[in-house]
PDB file of C-alpha atoms in Angstrom:
ATOM      1  CA  MET A   1      27.962  21.738 -21.271  1.00  0.00           C
ATOM      2  CA  PRO A   2      26.347  18.395 -20.732  1.00  0.00           C
ATOM      3  CA  LYS A   3      22.607  18.474 -19.924  1.00  0.00           C
ATOM      4  CA  THR A   4      21.732  17.344 -16.525  1.00  0.00           C
ATOM      5  CA  GLN A   5      19.447  14.265 -16.327  1.00  0.00           C
ATOM      6  CA  GLU A   6      16.133  14.788 -14.537  1.00  0.00           C
ATOM      7  CA  ARG A   7      15.399  12.222 -11.955  1.00  0.00           C
ATOM      8  CA  ARG A   8      11.956  10.964 -12.093  1.00  0.00           C
ATOM      9  CA  LEU A   9       9.860   9.080  -9.513  1.00  0.00           C
ATOM     10  CA  PRO A  10       8.033   6.010 -10.505  1.00  0.00           C
ATOM     11  CA  GLY A  11       4.641   6.484 -11.891  1.00  0.00           C
ATOM     12  CA  TYR A  12       1.161   5.356 -10.715  1.00  0.00           C
ATOM     13  CA  ALA A  13       1.629   2.124 -12.608  1.00  0.00           C
ATOM     14  CA  HIS A  14       4.818   1.238 -10.609  1.00  0.00           C
ATOM     15  CA  PHE A  15       3.081   1.869  -7.262  1.00  0.00           C
ATOM     16  CA  GLY A  16      -0.007   0.005  -8.359  1.00  0.00           C
ATOM     17  CA  ILE A  17       2.183  -3.072  -9.100  1.00  0.00           C
ATOM     18  CA  PHE A  18       3.882  -2.778  -5.837  1.00  0.00           C
ATOM     19  CA  PHE A  19       0.567  -2.781  -3.854  1.00  0.00           C
ATOM     20  CA  LEU A  20      -0.860  -5.547  -6.010  1.00  0.00           C
ATOM     21  CA  ALA A  21       2.245  -7.585  -5.114  1.00  0.00           C
ATOM     22  CA  GLN A  22       1.656  -7.071  -1.436  1.00  0.00           C
ATOM     23  CA  ILE A  23      -1.797  -8.477  -1.957  1.00  0.00           C
ATOM     24  CA  ALA A  24      -0.532 -11.564  -3.812  1.00  0.00           C
ATOM     25  CA  LEU A  25       2.258 -12.059  -1.339  1.00  0.00           C
ATOM     26  CA  ALA A  26      -0.362 -12.119   1.459  1.00  0.00           C
ATOM     27  CA  PHE A  27      -1.844 -15.343  -0.033  1.00  0.00           C
ATOM     28  CA  VAL A  28       1.555 -16.953   0.262  1.00  0.00           C
ATOM     29  CA  PHE A  29       1.632 -16.362   3.866  1.00  0.00           C
ATOM     30  CA  GLN A  30      -1.889 -17.238   4.895  1.00  0.00           C
ATOM     31  CA  GLU A  31      -4.615 -19.312   3.349  1.00  0.00           C
ATOM     32  CA  PRO A  32      -7.587 -17.321   2.014  1.00  0.00           C
ATOM     33  CA  ALA A  33     -10.109 -18.042   4.811  1.00  0.00           C
ATOM     34  CA  SER A  34      -7.748 -17.229   7.498  1.00  0.00           C
ATOM     35  CA  LEU A  35      -6.620 -14.215   5.628  1.00  0.00           C
ATOM     36  CA  MET A  36     -10.131 -12.729   5.309  1.00  0.00           C
ATOM     37  CA  ARG A  37     -10.826 -13.482   8.953  1.00  0.00           C
ATOM     38  CA  GLY A  38      -7.684 -11.615   9.875  1.00  0.00           C
ATOM     39  CA  PHE A  39      -8.397  -8.708   7.459  1.00  0.00           C
ATOM     40  CA  ILE A  40     -11.863  -8.303   9.061  1.00  0.00           C
ATOM     41  CA  ARG A  41     -10.324  -8.318  12.526  1.00  0.00           C
ATOM     42  CA  ILE A  42      -7.868  -5.589  11.384  1.00  0.00           C
ATOM     43  CA  SER A  43     -10.678  -3.561   9.765  1.00  0.00           C
ATOM     44  CA  PHE A  44     -12.781  -3.521  13.066  1.00  0.00           C
ATOM     45  CA  SER A  45      -9.894  -3.153  15.532  1.00  0.00           C
ATOM     46  CA  SER A  46      -9.659   0.058  17.500  1.00  0.00           C
ATOM     47  CA  SER A  47      -6.438   0.830  15.589  1.00  0.00           C
ATOM     48  CA  VAL A  48      -4.655   2.875  18.325  1.00  0.00           C
ATOM     49  CA  LEU A  49      -1.425   4.402  17.263  1.00  0.00           C
ATOM     50  CA  ILE A  50       0.906   1.360  18.152  1.00  0.00           C
ATOM     51  CA  THR A  51      -1.455  -1.520  16.981  1.00  0.00           C
ATOM     52  CA  ASP A  52       0.494  -4.407  15.580  1.00  0.00           C
ATOM     53  CA  TYR A  53      -1.542  -5.619  12.725  1.00  0.00           C
ATOM     54  CA  ILE A  54       0.389  -8.671  12.391  1.00  0.00           C
ATOM     55  CA  ALA A  55      -0.512  -9.676  16.059  1.00  0.00           C
ATOM     56  CA  VAL A  56      -4.113  -8.794  15.317  1.00  0.00           C
ATOM     57  CA  GLY A  57      -4.699 -10.675  12.045  1.00  0.00           C
ATOM     58  CA  GLY A  58      -1.549 -12.343  10.974  1.00  0.00           C
ATOM     59  CA  LEU A  59       1.180 -11.563   8.494  1.00  0.00           C
ATOM     60  CA  GLY A  60      -0.840 -12.264   5.374  1.00  0.00           C
ATOM     61  CA  ALA A  61      -3.874 -10.086   6.649  1.00  0.00           C
ATOM     62  CA  ALA A  62      -1.425  -7.292   7.502  1.00  0.00           C
ATOM     63  CA  LEU A  63       0.098  -7.359   4.023  1.00  0.00           C
ATOM     64  CA  PHE A  64      -3.368  -7.651   2.450  1.00  0.00           C
ATOM     65  CA  ASN A  65      -4.495  -4.576   4.454  1.00  0.00           C
ATOM     66  CA  ALA A  66      -1.505  -2.509   3.415  1.00  0.00           C
ATOM     67  CA  GLY A  67      -2.043  -3.423  -0.284  1.00  0.00           C
ATOM     68  CA  VAL A  68      -5.661  -2.547  -0.212  1.00  0.00           C
ATOM     69  CA  ILE A  69      -5.171   0.654   1.749  1.00  0.00           C
ATOM     70  CA  GLY A  70      -2.185   1.500  -0.747  1.00  0.00           C
ATOM     71  CA  LEU A  71      -4.359   0.875  -3.823  1.00  0.00           C
ATOM     72  CA  VAL A  72      -7.358   2.944  -2.430  1.00  0.00           C
ATOM     73  CA  SER A  73      -4.917   5.761  -1.487  1.00  0.00           C
ATOM     74  CA  LEU A  74      -3.185   5.628  -4.957  1.00  0.00           C
ATOM     75  CA  LEU A  75      -6.612   5.761  -6.628  1.00  0.00           C
ATOM     76  CA  SER A  76      -7.495   8.913  -4.498  1.00  0.00           C
ATOM     77  CA  LEU A  77      -4.196  10.552  -5.678  1.00  0.00           C
ATOM     78  CA  ARG A  78      -5.026   9.673  -9.256  1.00  0.00           C
ATOM     79  CA  VAL A  79      -8.624  11.013  -9.128  1.00  0.00           C
ATOM     80  CA  ALA A  80      -7.357  14.098  -7.526  1.00  0.00           C
ATOM     81  CA  ARG A  81      -4.835  14.326 -10.400  1.00  0.00           C
ATOM     82  CA  VAL A  82      -1.934  14.775  -7.961  1.00  0.00           C
ATOM     83  CA  GLU A  83       1.559  14.764  -9.401  1.00  0.00           C
ATOM     84  CA  LEU A  84       3.652  12.053  -7.843  1.00  0.00           C
ATOM     85  CA  ASN A  85       6.345  14.093  -6.111  1.00  0.00           C
ATOM     86  CA  GLY A  86       8.250  13.300  -3.032  1.00  0.00           C
ATOM     87  CA  ALA A  87       5.595  14.685  -0.680  1.00  0.00           C
ATOM     88  CA  ALA A  88       2.895  12.528  -2.399  1.00  0.00           C
ATOM     89  CA  VAL A  89       5.045   9.436  -2.249  1.00  0.00           C
ATOM     90  CA  ALA A  90       5.853  10.100   1.467  1.00  0.00           C
ATOM     91  CA  ALA A  91       2.182  10.515   2.186  1.00  0.00           C
ATOM     92  CA  LEU A  92       1.267   7.266   0.304  1.00  0.00           C
ATOM     93  CA  PHE A  93       3.857   5.265   2.226  1.00  0.00           C
ATOM     94  CA  THR A  94       2.941   6.893   5.637  1.00  0.00           C
ATOM     95  CA  ILE A  95      -0.746   5.898   5.084  1.00  0.00           C
ATOM     96  CA  CYS A  96       0.203   2.298   4.306  1.00  0.00           C
ATOM     97  CA  GLY A  97       2.204   1.900   7.509  1.00  0.00           C
TER      98      GLY A  97
END
């Protein structure tokens, strides 16, 4: 009987690279000074459930925000030694928007 192959989710490094790519891509869409102003606006906005961060700070700032939040959340999971299973990945992407 052939062994069934176990499907593995990407590890912490894969998700870290994904979130770093979001941050790098943010600088393609917005110049750094405008990006930081937009990021600060997003950070201090009231953030009700349906807030459109692209409208608040711009596309680059929204990507930068998602990347930073993703890295912080990923670090929190790593420090807590959480196994990256389906629930952890779903929570990670829910937090990032």
